[in-house]
PDB file of C-alpha atoms in Angstrom:
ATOM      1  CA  UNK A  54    -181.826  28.174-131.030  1.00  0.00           C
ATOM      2  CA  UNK A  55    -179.459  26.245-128.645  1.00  0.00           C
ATOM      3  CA  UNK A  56    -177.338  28.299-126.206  1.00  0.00           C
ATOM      4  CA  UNK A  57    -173.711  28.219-128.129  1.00  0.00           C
ATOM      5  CA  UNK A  58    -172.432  26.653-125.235  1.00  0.00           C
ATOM      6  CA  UNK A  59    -174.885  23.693-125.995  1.00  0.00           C
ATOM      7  CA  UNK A  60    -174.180  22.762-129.757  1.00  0.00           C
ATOM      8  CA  UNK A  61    -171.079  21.854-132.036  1.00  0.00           C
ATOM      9  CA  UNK A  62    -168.746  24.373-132.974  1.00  0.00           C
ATOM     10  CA  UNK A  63    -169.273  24.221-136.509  1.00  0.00           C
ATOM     11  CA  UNK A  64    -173.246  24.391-135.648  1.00  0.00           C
ATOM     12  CA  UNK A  65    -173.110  27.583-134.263  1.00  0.00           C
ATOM     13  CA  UNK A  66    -170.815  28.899-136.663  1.00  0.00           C
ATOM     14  CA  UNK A  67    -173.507  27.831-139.073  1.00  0.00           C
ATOM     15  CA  UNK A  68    -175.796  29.913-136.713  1.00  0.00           C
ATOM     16  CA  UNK A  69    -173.695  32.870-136.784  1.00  0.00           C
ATOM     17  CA  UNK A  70    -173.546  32.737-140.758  1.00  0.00           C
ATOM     18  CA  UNK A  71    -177.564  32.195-141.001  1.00  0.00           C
ATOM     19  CA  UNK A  72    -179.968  34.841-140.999  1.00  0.00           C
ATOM     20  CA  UNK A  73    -180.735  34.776-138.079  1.00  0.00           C
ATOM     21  CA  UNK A  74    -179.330  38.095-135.640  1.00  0.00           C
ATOM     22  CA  UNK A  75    -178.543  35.951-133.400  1.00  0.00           C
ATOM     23  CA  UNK A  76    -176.069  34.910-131.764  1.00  0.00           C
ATOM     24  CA  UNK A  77    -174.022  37.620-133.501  1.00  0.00           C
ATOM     25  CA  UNK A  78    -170.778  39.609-132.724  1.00  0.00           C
ATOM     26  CA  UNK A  79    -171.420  40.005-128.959  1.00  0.00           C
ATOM     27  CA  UNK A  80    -171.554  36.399-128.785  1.00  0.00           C
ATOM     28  CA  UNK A  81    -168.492  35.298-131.027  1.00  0.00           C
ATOM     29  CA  UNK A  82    -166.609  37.555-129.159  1.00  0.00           C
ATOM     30  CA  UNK A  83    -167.269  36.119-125.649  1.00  0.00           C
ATOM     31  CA  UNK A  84    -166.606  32.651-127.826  1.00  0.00           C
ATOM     32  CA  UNK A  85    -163.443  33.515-129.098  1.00  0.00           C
ATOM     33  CA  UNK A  86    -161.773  34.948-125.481  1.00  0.00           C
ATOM     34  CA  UNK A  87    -163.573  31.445-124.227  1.00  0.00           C
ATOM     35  CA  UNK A  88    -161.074  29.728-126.748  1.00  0.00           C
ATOM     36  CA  UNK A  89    -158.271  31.657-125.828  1.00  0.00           C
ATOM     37  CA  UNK A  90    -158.789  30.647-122.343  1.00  0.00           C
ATOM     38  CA  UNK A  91    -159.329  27.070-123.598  1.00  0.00           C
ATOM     39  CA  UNK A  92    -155.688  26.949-125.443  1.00  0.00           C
ATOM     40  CA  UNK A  93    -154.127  28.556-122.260  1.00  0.00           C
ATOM     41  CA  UNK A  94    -155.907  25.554-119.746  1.00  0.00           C
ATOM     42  CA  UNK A  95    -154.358  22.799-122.043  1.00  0.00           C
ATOM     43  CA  UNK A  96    -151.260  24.279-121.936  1.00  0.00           C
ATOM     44  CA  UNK A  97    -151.586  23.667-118.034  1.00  0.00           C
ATOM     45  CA  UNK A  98    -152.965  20.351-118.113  1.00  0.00           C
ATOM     46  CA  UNK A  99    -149.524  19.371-120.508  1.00  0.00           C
ATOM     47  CA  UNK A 100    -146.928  20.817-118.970  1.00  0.00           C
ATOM     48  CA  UNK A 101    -147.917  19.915-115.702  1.00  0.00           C
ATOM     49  CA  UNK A 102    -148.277  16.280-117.451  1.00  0.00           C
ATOM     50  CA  UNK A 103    -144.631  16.621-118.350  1.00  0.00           C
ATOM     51  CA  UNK A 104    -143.243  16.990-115.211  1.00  0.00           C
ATOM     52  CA  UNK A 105    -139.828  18.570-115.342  1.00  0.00           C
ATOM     53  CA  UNK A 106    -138.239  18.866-112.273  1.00  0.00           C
ATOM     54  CA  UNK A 107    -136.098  21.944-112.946  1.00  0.00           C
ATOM     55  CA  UNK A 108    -139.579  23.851-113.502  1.00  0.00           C
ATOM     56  CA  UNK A 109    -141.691  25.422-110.576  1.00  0.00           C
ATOM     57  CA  UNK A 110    -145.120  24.267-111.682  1.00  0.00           C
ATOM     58  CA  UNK A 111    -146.840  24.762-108.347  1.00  0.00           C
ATOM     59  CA  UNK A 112    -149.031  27.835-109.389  1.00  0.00           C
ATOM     60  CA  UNK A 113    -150.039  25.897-112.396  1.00  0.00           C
ATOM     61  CA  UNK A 114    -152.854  24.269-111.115  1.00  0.00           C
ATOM     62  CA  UNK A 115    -154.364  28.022-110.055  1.00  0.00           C
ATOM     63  CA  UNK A 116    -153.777  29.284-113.225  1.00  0.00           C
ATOM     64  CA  UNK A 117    -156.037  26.381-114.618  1.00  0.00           C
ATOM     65  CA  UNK A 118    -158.533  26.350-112.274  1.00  0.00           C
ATOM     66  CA  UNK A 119    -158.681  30.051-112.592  1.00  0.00           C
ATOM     67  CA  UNK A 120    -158.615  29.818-116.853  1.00  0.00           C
ATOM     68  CA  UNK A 121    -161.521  27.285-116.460  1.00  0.00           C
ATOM     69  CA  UNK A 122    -163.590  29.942-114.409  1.00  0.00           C
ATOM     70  CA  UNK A 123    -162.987  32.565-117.105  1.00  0.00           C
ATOM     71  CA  UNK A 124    -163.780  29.882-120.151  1.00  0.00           C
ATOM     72  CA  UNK A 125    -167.202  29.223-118.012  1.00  0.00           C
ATOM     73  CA  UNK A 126    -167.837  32.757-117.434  1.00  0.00           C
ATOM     74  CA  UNK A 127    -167.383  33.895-121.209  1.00  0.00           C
ATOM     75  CA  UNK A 128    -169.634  30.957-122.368  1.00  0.00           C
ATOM     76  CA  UNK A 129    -172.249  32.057-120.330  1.00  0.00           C
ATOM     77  CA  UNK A 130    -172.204  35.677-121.573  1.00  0.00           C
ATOM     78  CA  UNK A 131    -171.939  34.299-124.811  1.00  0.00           C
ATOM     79  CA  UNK A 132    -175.333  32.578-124.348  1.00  0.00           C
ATOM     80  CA  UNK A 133    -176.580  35.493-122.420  1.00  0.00           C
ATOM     81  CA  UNK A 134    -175.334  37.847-125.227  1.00  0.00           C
ATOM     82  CA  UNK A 135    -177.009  35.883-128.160  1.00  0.00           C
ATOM     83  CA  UNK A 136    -180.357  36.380-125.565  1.00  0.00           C
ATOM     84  CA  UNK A 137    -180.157  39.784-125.267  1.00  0.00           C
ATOM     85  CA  UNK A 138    -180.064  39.981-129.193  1.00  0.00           C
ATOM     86  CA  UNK A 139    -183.058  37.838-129.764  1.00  0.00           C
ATOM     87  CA  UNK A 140    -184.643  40.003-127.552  1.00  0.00           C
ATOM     88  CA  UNK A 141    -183.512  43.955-129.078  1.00  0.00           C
ATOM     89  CA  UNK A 142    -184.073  42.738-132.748  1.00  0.00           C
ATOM     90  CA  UNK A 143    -187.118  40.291-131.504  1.00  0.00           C
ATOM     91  CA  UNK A 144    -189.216  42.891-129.650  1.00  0.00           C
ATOM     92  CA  UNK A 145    -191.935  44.584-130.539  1.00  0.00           C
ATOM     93  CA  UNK A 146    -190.364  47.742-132.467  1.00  0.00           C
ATOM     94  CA  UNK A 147    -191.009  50.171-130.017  1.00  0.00           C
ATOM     95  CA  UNK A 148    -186.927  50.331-129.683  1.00  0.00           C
ATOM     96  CA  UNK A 149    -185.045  48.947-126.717  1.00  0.00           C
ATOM     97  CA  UNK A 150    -185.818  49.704-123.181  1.00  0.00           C
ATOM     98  CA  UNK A 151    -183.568  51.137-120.890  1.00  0.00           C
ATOM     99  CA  UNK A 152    -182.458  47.696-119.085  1.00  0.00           C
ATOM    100  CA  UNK A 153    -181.529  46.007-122.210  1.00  0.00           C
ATOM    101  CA  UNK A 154    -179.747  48.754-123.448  1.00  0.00           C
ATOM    102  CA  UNK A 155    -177.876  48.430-121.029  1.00  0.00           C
ATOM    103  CA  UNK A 156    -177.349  44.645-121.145  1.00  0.00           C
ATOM    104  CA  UNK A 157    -175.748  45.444-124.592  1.00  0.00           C
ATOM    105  CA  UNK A 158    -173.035  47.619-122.534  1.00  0.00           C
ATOM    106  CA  UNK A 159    -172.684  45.572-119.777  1.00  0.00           C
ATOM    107  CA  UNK A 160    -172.692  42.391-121.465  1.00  0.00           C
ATOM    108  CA  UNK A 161    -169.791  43.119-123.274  1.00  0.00           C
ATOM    109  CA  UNK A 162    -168.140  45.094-120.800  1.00  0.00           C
ATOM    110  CA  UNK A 163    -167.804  41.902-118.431  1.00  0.00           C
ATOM    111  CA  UNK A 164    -166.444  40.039-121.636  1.00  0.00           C
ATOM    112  CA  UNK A 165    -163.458  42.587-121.358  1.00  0.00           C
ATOM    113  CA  UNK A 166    -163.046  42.228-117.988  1.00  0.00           C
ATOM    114  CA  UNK A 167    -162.616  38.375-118.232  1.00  0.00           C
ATOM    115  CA  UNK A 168    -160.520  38.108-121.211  1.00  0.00           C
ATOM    116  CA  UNK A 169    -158.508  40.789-119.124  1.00  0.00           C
ATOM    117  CA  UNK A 170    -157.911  38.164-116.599  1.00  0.00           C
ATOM    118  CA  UNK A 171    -157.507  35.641-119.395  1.00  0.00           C
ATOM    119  CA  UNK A 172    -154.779  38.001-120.522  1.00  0.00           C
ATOM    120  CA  UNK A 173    -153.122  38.367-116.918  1.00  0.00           C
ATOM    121  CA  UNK A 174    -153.100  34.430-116.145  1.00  0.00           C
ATOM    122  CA  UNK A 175    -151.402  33.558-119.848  1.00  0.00           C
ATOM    123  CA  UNK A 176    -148.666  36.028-119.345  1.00  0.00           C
ATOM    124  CA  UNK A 177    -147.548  33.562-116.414  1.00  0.00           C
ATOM    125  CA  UNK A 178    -148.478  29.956-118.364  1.00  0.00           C
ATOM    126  CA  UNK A 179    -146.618  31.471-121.232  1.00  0.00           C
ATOM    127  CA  UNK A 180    -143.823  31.753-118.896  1.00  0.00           C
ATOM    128  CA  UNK A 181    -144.042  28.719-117.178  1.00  0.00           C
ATOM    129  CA  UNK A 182    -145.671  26.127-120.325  1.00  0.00           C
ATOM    130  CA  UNK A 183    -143.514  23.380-121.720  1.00  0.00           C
ATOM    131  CA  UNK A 184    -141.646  24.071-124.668  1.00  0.00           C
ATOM    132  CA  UNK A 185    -143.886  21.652-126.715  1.00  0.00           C
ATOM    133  CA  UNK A 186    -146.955  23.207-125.762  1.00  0.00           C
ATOM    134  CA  UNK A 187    -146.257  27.357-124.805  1.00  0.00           C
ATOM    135  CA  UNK A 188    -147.226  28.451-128.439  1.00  0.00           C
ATOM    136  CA  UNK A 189    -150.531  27.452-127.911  1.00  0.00           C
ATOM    137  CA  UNK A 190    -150.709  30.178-124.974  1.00  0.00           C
ATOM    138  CA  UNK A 191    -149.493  32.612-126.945  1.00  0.00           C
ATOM    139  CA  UNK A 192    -152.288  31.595-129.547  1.00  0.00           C
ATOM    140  CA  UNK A 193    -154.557  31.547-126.553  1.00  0.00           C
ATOM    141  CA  UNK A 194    -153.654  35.183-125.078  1.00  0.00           C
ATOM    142  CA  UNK A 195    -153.754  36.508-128.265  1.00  0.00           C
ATOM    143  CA  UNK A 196    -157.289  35.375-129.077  1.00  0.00           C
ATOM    144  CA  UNK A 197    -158.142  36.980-125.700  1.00  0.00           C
ATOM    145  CA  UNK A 198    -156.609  40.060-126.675  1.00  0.00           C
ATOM    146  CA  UNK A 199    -158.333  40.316-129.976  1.00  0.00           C
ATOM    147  CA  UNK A 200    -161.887  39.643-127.860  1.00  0.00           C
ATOM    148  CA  UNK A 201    -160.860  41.880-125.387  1.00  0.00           C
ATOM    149  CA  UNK A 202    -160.473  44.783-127.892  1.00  0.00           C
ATOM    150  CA  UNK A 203    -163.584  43.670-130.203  1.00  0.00           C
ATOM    151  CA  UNK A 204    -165.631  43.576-126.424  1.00  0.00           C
ATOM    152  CA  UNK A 205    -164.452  47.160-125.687  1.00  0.00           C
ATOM    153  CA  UNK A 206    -165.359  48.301-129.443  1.00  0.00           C
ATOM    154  CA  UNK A 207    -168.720  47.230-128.708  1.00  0.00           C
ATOM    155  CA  UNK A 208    -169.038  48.803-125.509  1.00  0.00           C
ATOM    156  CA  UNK A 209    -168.106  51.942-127.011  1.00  0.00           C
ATOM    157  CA  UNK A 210    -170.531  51.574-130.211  1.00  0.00           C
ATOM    158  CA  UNK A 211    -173.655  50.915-127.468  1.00  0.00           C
ATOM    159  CA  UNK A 212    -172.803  53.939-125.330  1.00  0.00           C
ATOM    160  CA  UNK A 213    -175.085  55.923-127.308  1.00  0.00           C
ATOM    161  CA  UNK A 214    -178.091  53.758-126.743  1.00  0.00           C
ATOM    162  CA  UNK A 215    -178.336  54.634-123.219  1.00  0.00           C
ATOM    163  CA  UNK A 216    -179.854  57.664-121.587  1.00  0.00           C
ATOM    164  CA  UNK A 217    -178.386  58.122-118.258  1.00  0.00           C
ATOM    165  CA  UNK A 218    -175.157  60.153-118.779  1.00  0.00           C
ATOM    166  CA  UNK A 219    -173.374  59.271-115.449  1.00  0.00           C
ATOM    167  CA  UNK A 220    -174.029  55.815-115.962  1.00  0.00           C
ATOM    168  CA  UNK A 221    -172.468  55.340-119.424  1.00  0.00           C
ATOM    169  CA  UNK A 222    -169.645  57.942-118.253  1.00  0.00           C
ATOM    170  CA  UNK A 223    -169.142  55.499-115.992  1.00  0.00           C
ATOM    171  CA  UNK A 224    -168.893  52.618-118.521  1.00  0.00           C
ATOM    172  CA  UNK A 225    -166.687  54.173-120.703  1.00  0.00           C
ATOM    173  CA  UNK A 226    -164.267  55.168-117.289  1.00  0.00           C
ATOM    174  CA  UNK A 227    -164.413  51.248-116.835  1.00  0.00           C
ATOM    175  CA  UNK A 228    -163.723  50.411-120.098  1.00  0.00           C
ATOM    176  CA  UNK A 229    -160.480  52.754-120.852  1.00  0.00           C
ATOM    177  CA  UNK A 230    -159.361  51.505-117.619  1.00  0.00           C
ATOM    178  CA  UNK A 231    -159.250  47.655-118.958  1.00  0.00           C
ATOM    179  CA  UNK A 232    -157.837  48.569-122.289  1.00  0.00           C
ATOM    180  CA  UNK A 233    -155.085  50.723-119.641  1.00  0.00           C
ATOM    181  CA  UNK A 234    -154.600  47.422-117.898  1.00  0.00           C
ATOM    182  CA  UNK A 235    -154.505  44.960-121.275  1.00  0.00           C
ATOM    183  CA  UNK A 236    -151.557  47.430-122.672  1.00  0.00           C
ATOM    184  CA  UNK A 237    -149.495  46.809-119.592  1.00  0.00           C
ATOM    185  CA  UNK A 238    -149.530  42.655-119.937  1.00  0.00           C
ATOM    186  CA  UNK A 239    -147.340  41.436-122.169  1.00  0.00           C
ATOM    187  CA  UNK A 240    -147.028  40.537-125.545  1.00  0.00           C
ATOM    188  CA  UNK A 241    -147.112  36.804-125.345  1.00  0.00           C
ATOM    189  CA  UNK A 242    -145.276  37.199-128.745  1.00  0.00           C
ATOM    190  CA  UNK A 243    -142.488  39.308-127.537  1.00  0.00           C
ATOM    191  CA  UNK A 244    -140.295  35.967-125.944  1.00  0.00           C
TER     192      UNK A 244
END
């Protein structure tokens, strides 16, 4: 199977649909934040394109640069999620080891923590984006946000796969923390 970073869009949602376990949930969810990110980026790119002088663009280019590194990132866990899948329903039915269980945790855990960021930078494109264009950051943040809480749903649902205590306490202390700091961005709906 081609890394979903790799193929067309309607390819791996063809994937997705097959039956096949993978790529699976883990990985549309890193997808979807990626698009979020995505919508936010061209919302960058036009605005700055537009030029109005009575607008302070200067951070824009930051905020692009730093969108692109999140849309990178959460492809990559996508393809490293869909891995990780292959490899717990693949295996040899003995049950998954102790490193890939926690893979499934962290996996989605850093899929949180990017559409977080998503979530942080689009708050400030949505305030600074061209008229023409600042819906599709709102799109774009909200898509993050719905990742952001599927990712932390799955974190939670895996918990119970691993068998060091502190270490998934310490998970779940990371993970309330990130939904904590998603609540306090704001709703890219409420302008």
């Amino acid at each position: 199977m081609p890394s979903p970073t790799e193929q067309p869009l309607s390819s791996f949602l063809d994937e997705v649909a097959s039956e096949r376990v993978a790529p699976a949930g883990g990985t549309a969810i890193a997808a979807t934040g990626a698009m979020g990110a995505a919508l936010c980026e061209m919302v960058c790119v036009h605005t700055l394109a537009a030029r109005d002088a009575d607008a302070d663009t200067s951070s824009l280019p930051a905020l692009r640069s730093d969108l692109e590194r999140q849309r990178r990132s959460l492809l990559a866990l996508a393809a490293q999620d869909a891995a990780v899948v292959d490899e717990l329903f693949g295996g040899d039915g003995e049950g998954p080891s102790e490193r890939l269980s926690k893979r499934a945790v962290g996996i989605p855990l850093a899929v949180a923590e990017s559409c977080l960021r998503v979530l942080e930078v689009a708050e400030r494109v949505t305030e600074l984006g061209s008229g023409g264009v600042v819906a599709d950051a709102r799109i774009g943040a909200s898509l993050a946000a719905a990742a952001l809480q599927a990712a932390l749903w799955m974190v939670r649902g895996n918990l119970d796969a691993l068998s060091a205590p502190s270490f998934a306490a310490d998970i779940a202390d990371r993970a309330d923390a990130i939904e904590r700091a998603a609540a306090d961005v704001a709703d890219p709906f409420d302008t």
